[in-house]
Amino acid sequence: MQNQMELTFSALPQNEAFARVAIAAFAVQLNPTLPEMADIKTAVSEAVTNAIVHGYRGREDGLVRMSAEYGDRRLLTVVIRDEGCGIADVEKAMQPFYSTGDGAERSGMGFCVMQTFMDAVEVDSAVDRGTTVTMRKYITGEVGLHRERMLDEIG
Amino acid sequence: MLGAKSLGNAVTVVIAGELDHFAAPQIRRRLDELLEDQTVTHLVLDLENLTFMDSSGIGMLLGRLRALQSRGGSLSVKHMQPPVEKLFRLSGLDRVIGVEDDIRGGRL
Ligand SMILES: Nc1ncnc2c1ncn2[C@@H]1O[C@H](COP(=O)(O)OP(=O)(O)OP(=O)(O)O)[C@@H](O)[C@H]1O
Ligand SMILES: [Mg+2]
């Protein structure tokens, strides 16, 4: 079975919590463990916050798009997209502690968190066009289901 | 959301709920109000009911840490929940911010 969803919301800080609740409600269908659920919510929060803070730089008429899907292999894919300013050098932006935000209050750890909490993170960006962050995570859920995935993987 | 209790030059503040980019400014303002009192040198954050934190929280905490260090003080946390503790470890916050006691509530 394939399941997917898509949401579009205003680039407002109060929608960061909305995005977390929405992805949690979708991902819960995969019966993730509590730590897995926390990882997904945190990674989504990072990507959505970046879209609002950096992509649109506080421009509240911007729209953030979030879509997610999973299939039988229990691989959850979440895509967060903005049509904001884009990133000139993605590799540099993804380095730990790199931040263009005001130094005092941004740690430059957002991408690091996404990469640690998810199994794969891809960033596609073009200056003045926007940024797309694609994140994937295997949801092991209970131990038995983990074994099922391993067997599936072996073929 | 926040409650403060002081003991000598140490102040304990309860931070509850979710600490993200939306919530950070309000919490920052409240902590900075407390730090306006120059006699406060040790700030202890009770995170027992902090259910969520992301990198916006890291930045906010590092900012308060700097302010305290510049007056020879310190910042520490207690009662961290597993997801918050994971973020602390990943970012290395646990090496610059004192962790007063063990996590409660079991596994990560
Ligand atoms: N959607 C985006 N649009 C434009 N620039 C972005 C976007 N996402 C990230 N960036 C750039 O990449 C940098 C690193 O992002 P990252 O999330 O790692 O750190 P940060 O947001 O600066 O700080 P933190 O997440 O710790 O608060 C940002 O400072 C910004 O320059
Ligand atoms: Mg960020």
mmCIF file of C-alpha atoms and ligand atoms in Angstrom:
data_model
loop_
_atom_site.group_PDB
_atom_site.id
_atom_site.type_symbol
_atom_site.label_atom_id
_atom_site.label_comp_id
_atom_site.label_asym_id
_atom_site.label_seq_id
_atom_site.Cartn_x
_atom_site.Cartn_y
_atom_site.Cartn_z
ATOM 1 C CA MET A 1 0.000 0.000 0.000
ATOM 2 C CA GLN A 2 1.154 3.503 -0.850
ATOM 3 C CA ASN A 3 -0.014 6.450 1.231
ATOM 4 C CA GLN A 4 0.701 10.114 0.674
ATOM 5 C CA MET A 5 -0.299 13.588 1.810
ATOM 6 C CA GLU A 6 0.406 17.155 0.911
ATOM 7 C CA LEU A 7 -0.090 20.411 2.825
ATOM 8 C CA THR A 8 0.481 24.064 2.042
ATOM 9 C CA PHE A 9 0.675 26.648 4.804
ATOM 10 C CA SER A 10 1.732 30.254 5.369
ATOM 11 C CA ALA A 11 5.332 30.945 6.341
ATOM 12 C CA LEU A 12 4.347 31.936 9.873
ATOM 13 C CA PRO A 13 6.256 30.839 12.982
ATOM 14 C CA GLN A 14 3.081 29.520 14.602
ATOM 15 C CA ASN A 15 2.841 26.998 11.753
ATOM 16 C CA GLU A 16 6.056 25.294 12.900
ATOM 17 C CA ALA A 17 4.033 23.521 15.600
ATOM 18 C CA PHE A 18 1.246 22.847 13.090
ATOM 19 C CA ALA A 19 3.722 21.132 10.743
ATOM 20 C CA ARG A 20 5.025 18.950 13.592
ATOM 21 C CA VAL A 21 1.535 17.875 14.615
ATOM 22 C CA ALA A 22 0.581 17.182 10.986
ATOM 23 C CA ILE A 23 3.613 15.012 10.226
ATOM 24 C CA ALA A 24 3.133 13.169 13.518
ATOM 25 C CA ALA A 25 -0.495 12.399 12.652
ATOM 26 C CA PHE A 26 0.606 11.009 9.285
ATOM 27 C CA ALA A 27 3.657 9.089 10.527
ATOM 28 C CA VAL A 28 1.760 7.495 13.420
ATOM 29 C CA GLN A 29 0.154 5.172 10.851
ATOM 30 C CA LEU A 30 3.552 3.465 10.589
ATOM 31 C CA ASN A 31 3.452 2.808 14.320
ATOM 32 C CA PRO A 32 6.872 4.350 15.043
ATOM 33 C CA THR A 33 8.553 4.123 18.425
ATOM 34 C CA LEU A 34 8.457 7.262 20.592
ATOM 35 C CA PRO A 35 12.096 8.151 19.792
ATOM 36 C CA GLU A 36 11.438 7.694 16.060
ATOM 37 C CA MET A 37 8.420 9.981 16.289
ATOM 38 C CA ALA A 38 10.471 12.593 18.161
ATOM 39 C CA ASP A 39 13.195 12.412 15.492
ATOM 40 C CA ILE A 40 10.706 12.978 12.663
ATOM 41 C CA LYS A 41 9.044 15.924 14.404
ATOM 42 C CA THR A 42 12.373 17.562 15.159
ATOM 43 C CA ALA A 43 13.710 17.155 11.616
ATOM 44 C CA VAL A 44 10.490 18.566 10.146
ATOM 45 C CA SER A 45 10.615 21.464 12.585
ATOM 46 C CA GLU A 46 14.160 22.286 11.428
ATOM 47 C CA ALA A 47 13.291 22.277 7.730
ATOM 48 C CA VAL A 48 10.071 24.268 8.172
ATOM 49 C CA THR A 49 11.786 26.807 10.443
ATOM 50 C CA ASN A 50 14.549 27.253 7.863
ATOM 51 C CA ALA A 51 11.972 27.887 5.135
ATOM 52 C CA ILE A 52 10.304 30.561 7.284
ATOM 53 C CA VAL A 53 13.432 32.174 8.759
ATOM 54 C CA HIS A 54 15.912 31.935 5.888
ATOM 55 C CA GLY A 55 13.895 31.118 2.766
ATOM 56 C CA TYR A 56 11.277 33.821 3.196
ATOM 57 C CA ARG A 57 13.224 35.935 5.716
ATOM 58 C CA GLY A 58 10.086 36.656 7.673
ATOM 59 C CA ARG A 59 8.015 37.483 4.560
ATOM 60 C CA GLU A 60 4.695 36.222 5.789
ATOM 61 C CA ASP A 61 3.030 35.924 2.399
ATOM 62 C CA GLY A 62 5.334 33.038 1.527
ATOM 63 C CA LEU A 63 3.996 29.505 1.347
ATOM 64 C CA VAL A 64 5.645 26.390 2.719
ATOM 65 C CA ARG A 65 4.726 23.056 1.172
ATOM 66 C CA MET A 66 5.082 19.818 3.038
ATOM 67 C CA SER A 67 4.398 16.444 1.534
ATOM 68 C CA ALA A 68 5.013 12.960 2.865
ATOM 69 C CA GLU A 69 4.613 9.394 1.722
ATOM 70 C CA TYR A 70 5.359 5.825 2.660
ATOM 71 C CA GLY A 71 4.881 2.418 1.156
ATOM 72 C CA ASP A 72 5.202 -1.196 2.180
ATOM 73 C CA ARG A 73 8.883 -0.861 2.905
ATOM 74 C CA ARG A 74 8.135 1.449 5.838
ATOM 75 C CA LEU A 75 10.339 4.138 4.370
ATOM 76 C CA LEU A 76 8.896 7.539 5.265
ATOM 77 C CA THR A 77 9.758 10.360 2.872
ATOM 78 C CA VAL A 78 9.064 13.966 3.870
ATOM 79 C CA VAL A 79 9.580 16.877 1.494
ATOM 80 C CA ILE A 80 9.628 20.509 2.683
ATOM 81 C CA ARG A 81 9.645 23.120 -0.046
ATOM 82 C CA ASP A 82 9.800 26.906 -0.165
ATOM 83 C CA GLU A 83 9.958 29.395 -2.996
ATOM 84 C CA GLY A 84 12.197 31.763 -1.105
ATOM 85 C CA CYS A 85 15.696 33.154 -1.587
ATOM 86 C CA GLY A 86 17.440 29.819 -2.097
ATOM 87 C CA ILE A 87 20.915 28.742 -0.981
ATOM 88 C CA ALA A 88 23.989 29.702 -3.024
ATOM 89 C CA ASP A 89 26.295 27.033 -1.613
ATOM 90 C CA VAL A 90 24.380 24.078 -0.228
ATOM 91 C CA GLU A 91 27.441 22.126 0.840
ATOM 92 C CA LYS A 92 28.676 25.036 2.918
ATOM 93 C CA ALA A 93 25.219 25.699 4.370
ATOM 94 C CA MET A 94 24.990 22.093 5.565
ATOM 95 C CA GLN A 95 28.211 22.229 7.549
ATOM 96 C CA PRO A 96 27.760 22.169 11.330
ATOM 97 C CA PHE A 97 27.724 25.625 12.945
ATOM 98 C CA TYR A 98 27.407 27.411 9.601
ATOM 99 C CA SER A 99 24.697 30.044 9.871
ATOM 100 C CA THR A 100 23.767 33.255 8.109
ATOM 101 C CA GLY A 101 21.370 34.135 10.916
ATOM 102 C CA ASP A 102 22.340 36.660 13.555
ATOM 103 C CA GLY A 103 25.266 34.895 15.200
ATOM 104 C CA ALA A 104 24.068 35.259 18.745
ATOM 105 C CA GLU A 105 20.869 33.335 18.433
ATOM 106 C CA ARG A 106 21.235 30.747 15.670
ATOM 107 C CA SER A 107 23.496 27.786 16.231
ATOM 108 C CA GLY A 108 23.873 26.550 12.657
ATOM 109 C CA MET A 109 22.851 23.059 13.776
ATOM 110 C CA GLY A 110 19.594 22.669 11.838
ATOM 111 C CA PHE A 111 20.901 20.594 8.929
ATOM 112 C CA CYS A 112 23.033 18.600 11.347
ATOM 113 C CA VAL A 113 19.921 17.708 13.345
ATOM 114 C CA MET A 114 18.058 16.688 10.169
ATOM 115 C CA GLN A 115 20.961 14.470 9.055
ATOM 116 C CA THR A 116 21.339 12.825 12.439
ATOM 117 C CA PHE A 117 17.645 12.256 13.109
ATOM 118 C CA MET A 118 16.735 11.011 9.622
ATOM 119 C CA ASP A 119 18.429 8.327 7.494
ATOM 120 C CA ALA A 120 18.959 10.527 4.438
ATOM 121 C CA VAL A 121 18.669 14.239 3.675
ATOM 122 C CA GLU A 122 18.873 15.806 0.221
ATOM 123 C CA VAL A 123 18.827 19.529 -0.399
ATOM 124 C CA ASP A 124 18.015 20.975 -3.778
ATOM 125 C CA SER A 125 18.207 24.739 -4.009
ATOM 126 C CA ALA A 126 18.513 27.580 -6.504
ATOM 127 C CA VAL A 127 19.090 31.231 -5.659
ATOM 128 C CA ASP A 128 15.867 33.263 -5.938
ATOM 129 C CA ARG A 129 13.924 30.125 -6.831
ATOM 130 C CA GLY A 130 13.714 28.306 -3.535
ATOM 131 C CA THR A 131 14.760 25.249 -1.589
ATOM 132 C CA THR A 132 13.524 21.670 -1.431
ATOM 133 C CA VAL A 133 14.589 19.450 1.449
ATOM 134 C CA THR A 134 13.869 15.728 1.059
ATOM 135 C CA MET A 135 14.268 13.555 4.134
ATOM 136 C CA ARG A 136 13.861 9.809 4.466
ATOM 137 C CA LYS A 137 13.656 7.537 7.439
ATOM 138 C CA TYR A 138 13.047 3.841 7.912
ATOM 139 C CA ILE A 139 10.446 3.398 10.580
ATOM 140 C CA THR A 140 11.399 0.268 12.426
ATOM 141 C CA GLY A 141 8.543 0.497 14.891
ATOM 142 C CA GLU A 142 8.443 -2.615 17.000
ATOM 143 C CA VAL A 143 11.299 -5.100 16.962
ATOM 144 C CA GLY A 144 9.345 -7.679 14.971
ATOM 145 C CA LEU A 145 8.722 -5.214 12.210
ATOM 146 C CA HIS A 146 12.401 -4.357 12.154
ATOM 147 C CA ARG A 147 13.182 -7.993 11.416
ATOM 148 C CA GLU A 148 10.613 -7.993 8.615
ATOM 149 C CA ARG A 149 12.375 -5.053 7.014
ATOM 150 C CA MET A 150 15.759 -6.726 7.334
ATOM 151 C CA LEU A 151 14.450 -9.848 5.594
ATOM 152 C CA ASP A 152 12.872 -7.699 2.921
ATOM 153 C CA GLU A 153 16.171 -5.920 2.435
ATOM 154 C CA ILE A 154 18.054 -9.190 1.955
ATOM 155 C CA GLY A 155 15.590 -9.957 -0.766
ATOM 156 C CA MET B 1 4.855 28.655 31.031
ATOM 157 C CA LEU B 2 7.740 29.936 33.123
ATOM 158 C CA GLY B 3 8.079 30.076 36.861
ATOM 159 C CA ALA B 4 11.104 31.345 38.743
ATOM 160 C CA LYS B 5 12.428 30.546 42.196
ATOM 161 C CA SER B 6 15.580 32.106 43.561
ATOM 162 C CA LEU B 7 18.058 30.908 46.142
ATOM 163 C CA GLY B 8 20.952 33.255 46.855
ATOM 164 C CA ASN B 9 22.465 34.159 43.489
ATOM 165 C CA ALA B 10 21.013 31.088 41.792
ATOM 166 C CA VAL B 11 17.634 31.202 40.074
ATOM 167 C CA THR B 12 15.661 28.191 38.980
ATOM 168 C CA VAL B 13 13.311 28.664 36.056
ATOM 169 C CA VAL B 14 10.773 26.165 34.798
ATOM 170 C CA ILE B 15 10.553 25.976 31.019
ATOM 171 C CA ALA B 16 7.586 23.932 29.903
ATOM 172 C CA GLY B 17 5.904 23.137 26.622
ATOM 173 C CA GLU B 18 7.746 23.455 23.318
ATOM 174 C CA LEU B 19 10.884 25.466 22.644
ATOM 175 C CA ASP B 20 11.020 26.236 18.927
ATOM 176 C CA HIS B 21 11.587 29.361 16.834
ATOM 177 C CA PHE B 22 8.044 30.543 17.598
ATOM 178 C CA ALA B 23 8.350 30.157 21.374
ATOM 179 C CA ALA B 24 12.008 31.191 21.741
ATOM 180 C CA PRO B 25 11.578 35.011 21.750
ATOM 181 C CA GLN B 26 9.143 34.963 24.670
ATOM 182 C CA ILE B 27 11.290 32.624 26.742
ATOM 183 C CA ARG B 28 14.392 34.638 25.857
ATOM 184 C CA ARG B 29 12.733 37.859 27.000
ATOM 185 C CA ARG B 30 11.703 36.335 30.298
ATOM 186 C CA LEU B 31 15.190 34.943 30.984
ATOM 187 C CA ASP B 32 16.847 38.222 30.019
ATOM 188 C CA GLU B 33 14.534 40.062 32.412
ATOM 189 C CA LEU B 34 15.806 37.829 35.207
ATOM 190 C CA LEU B 35 19.400 38.378 34.106
ATOM 191 C CA GLU B 36 18.981 42.147 34.320
ATOM 192 C CA ASP B 37 19.571 41.567 38.007
ATOM 193 C CA GLN B 38 23.376 41.451 37.949
ATOM 194 C CA THR B 39 23.496 39.510 41.221
ATOM 195 C CA VAL B 40 22.017 36.494 39.457
ATOM 196 C CA THR B 41 25.004 34.418 38.382
ATOM 197 C CA HIS B 42 23.626 30.906 38.257
ATOM 198 C CA LEU B 43 20.629 30.007 36.198
ATOM 199 C CA VAL B 44 19.093 26.565 36.492
ATOM 200 C CA LEU B 45 16.468 25.533 33.959
ATOM 201 C CA ASP B 46 14.031 22.863 35.014
ATOM 202 C CA LEU B 47 13.093 21.095 31.769
ATOM 203 C CA GLU B 48 10.918 18.348 33.207
ATOM 204 C CA ASN B 49 7.888 19.509 31.251
ATOM 205 C CA LEU B 50 9.718 20.641 28.140
ATOM 206 C CA THR B 51 8.334 18.209 25.594
ATOM 207 C CA PHE B 52 10.021 19.547 22.474
ATOM 208 C CA MET B 53 13.096 21.525 21.501
ATOM 209 C CA ASP B 54 14.878 22.111 18.202
ATOM 210 C CA SER B 55 17.959 24.076 17.120
ATOM 211 C CA SER B 56 16.196 27.388 17.801
ATOM 212 C CA GLY B 57 16.363 26.381 21.453
ATOM 213 C CA ILE B 58 20.079 25.620 21.169
ATOM 214 C CA GLY B 59 20.758 29.125 19.860
ATOM 215 C CA MET B 60 18.646 30.738 22.562
ATOM 216 C CA LEU B 61 20.334 28.769 25.351
ATOM 217 C CA LEU B 62 23.826 29.520 24.018
ATOM 218 C CA GLY B 63 22.970 33.225 24.041
ATOM 219 C CA ARG B 64 21.988 33.106 27.741
ATOM 220 C CA LEU B 65 25.051 30.975 28.523
ATOM 221 C CA ARG B 66 27.316 33.682 27.079
ATOM 222 C CA ALA B 67 25.641 36.375 29.139
ATOM 223 C CA LEU B 68 26.101 34.333 32.316
ATOM 224 C CA GLN B 69 29.699 33.405 31.544
ATOM 225 C CA SER B 70 30.603 37.044 30.982
ATOM 226 C CA ARG B 71 29.665 37.701 34.625
ATOM 227 C CA GLY B 72 31.493 34.616 35.847
ATOM 228 C CA GLY B 73 28.311 32.616 36.214
ATOM 229 C CA SER B 74 26.914 29.401 34.837
ATOM 230 C CA LEU B 75 23.891 27.842 33.200
ATOM 231 C CA SER B 76 22.608 24.402 33.972
ATOM 232 C CA VAL B 77 19.577 22.254 33.287
ATOM 233 C CA LYS B 78 17.792 19.530 35.165
ATOM 234 C CA HIS B 79 15.119 16.899 34.579
ATOM 235 C CA MET B 80 15.695 16.699 30.817
ATOM 236 C CA GLN B 81 13.371 14.419 28.870
ATOM 237 C CA PRO B 82 14.937 11.918 26.416
ATOM 238 C CA PRO B 83 14.258 13.822 23.133
ATOM 239 C CA VAL B 84 15.659 17.052 24.584
ATOM 240 C CA GLU B 85 18.623 15.178 26.004
ATOM 241 C CA LYS B 86 19.348 13.704 22.572
ATOM 242 C CA LEU B 87 19.493 17.182 21.073
ATOM 243 C CA PHE B 88 21.770 18.354 23.886
ATOM 244 C CA ARG B 89 24.207 15.539 23.188
ATOM 245 C CA LEU B 90 24.152 15.959 19.422
ATOM 246 C CA SER B 91 24.878 19.676 19.620
ATOM 247 C CA GLY B 92 27.456 19.387 22.390
ATOM 248 C CA LEU B 93 25.335 21.598 24.642
ATOM 249 C CA ASP B 94 25.787 19.026 27.394
ATOM 250 C CA ARG B 95 29.486 19.891 27.467
ATOM 251 C CA VAL B 96 28.990 23.629 28.035
ATOM 252 C CA ILE B 97 25.778 23.608 30.010
ATOM 253 C CA GLY B 98 25.738 21.764 33.303
ATOM 254 C CA VAL B 99 23.382 18.797 33.496
ATOM 255 C CA GLU B 100 22.352 18.558 37.123
ATOM 256 C CA ASP B 101 20.831 15.147 37.242
ATOM 257 C CA ASP B 102 20.049 12.096 35.206
ATOM 258 C CA ILE B 103 17.323 11.921 32.636
ATOM 259 C CA ARG B 104 14.057 10.602 33.848
ATOM 260 C CA GLY B 105 11.565 8.510 32.015
ATOM 261 C CA GLY B 106 13.837 5.854 30.590
ATOM 262 C CA ARG B 107 15.261 5.077 27.230
ATOM 263 C CA LEU B 108 16.046 7.362 24.361
HETATM 264 N N1 LIG C 1 15.124 27.098 3.203
HETATM 265 C C1 LIG C 1 16.241 27.844 3.192
HETATM 266 N N2 LIG C 1 16.332 28.935 2.375
HETATM 267 C C2 LIG C 1 17.450 29.706 2.356
HETATM 268 N N3 LIG C 1 18.562 29.454 3.103
HETATM 269 C C3 LIG C 1 18.530 28.392 3.916
HETATM 270 C C4 LIG C 1 17.390 27.527 4.011
HETATM 271 N N4 LIG C 1 17.677 26.550 4.892
HETATM 272 C C5 LIG C 1 18.910 26.784 5.337
HETATM 273 N N5 LIG C 1 19.447 27.882 4.758
HETATM 274 C C6 LIG C 1 20.812 28.416 4.972
HETATM 275 O O1 LIG C 1 21.603 27.390 5.563
HETATM 276 C C7 LIG C 1 22.148 27.840 6.807
HETATM 277 C C8 LIG C 1 22.283 26.686 7.765
HETATM 278 O O2 LIG C 1 21.005 26.207 8.153
HETATM 279 P P1 LIG C 1 20.880 25.473 9.572
HETATM 280 O O3 LIG C 1 19.463 25.131 9.805
HETATM 281 O O4 LIG C 1 21.874 24.368 9.636
HETATM 282 O O5 LIG C 1 21.368 26.584 10.610
HETATM 283 P P2 LIG C 1 20.601 27.902 11.052
HETATM 284 O O6 LIG C 1 19.174 27.847 10.624
HETATM 285 O O7 LIG C 1 21.373 29.073 10.590
HETATM 286 O O8 LIG C 1 20.671 27.818 12.636
HETATM 287 P P3 LIG C 1 19.758 26.891 13.580
HETATM 288 O O9 LIG C 1 18.989 25.942 12.702
HETATM 289 O O10 LIG C 1 20.723 26.186 14.443
HETATM 290 O O11 LIG C 1 18.871 27.823 14.311
HETATM 291 C C9 LIG C 1 21.246 28.972 7.244
HETATM 292 O O12 LIG C 1 21.884 29.879 8.100
HETATM 293 C C10 LIG C 1 20.866 29.607 5.904
HETATM 294 O O13 LIG C 1 21.889 30.457 5.447
HETATM 295 MG MG MG C 2 17.953 26.218 10.964
#
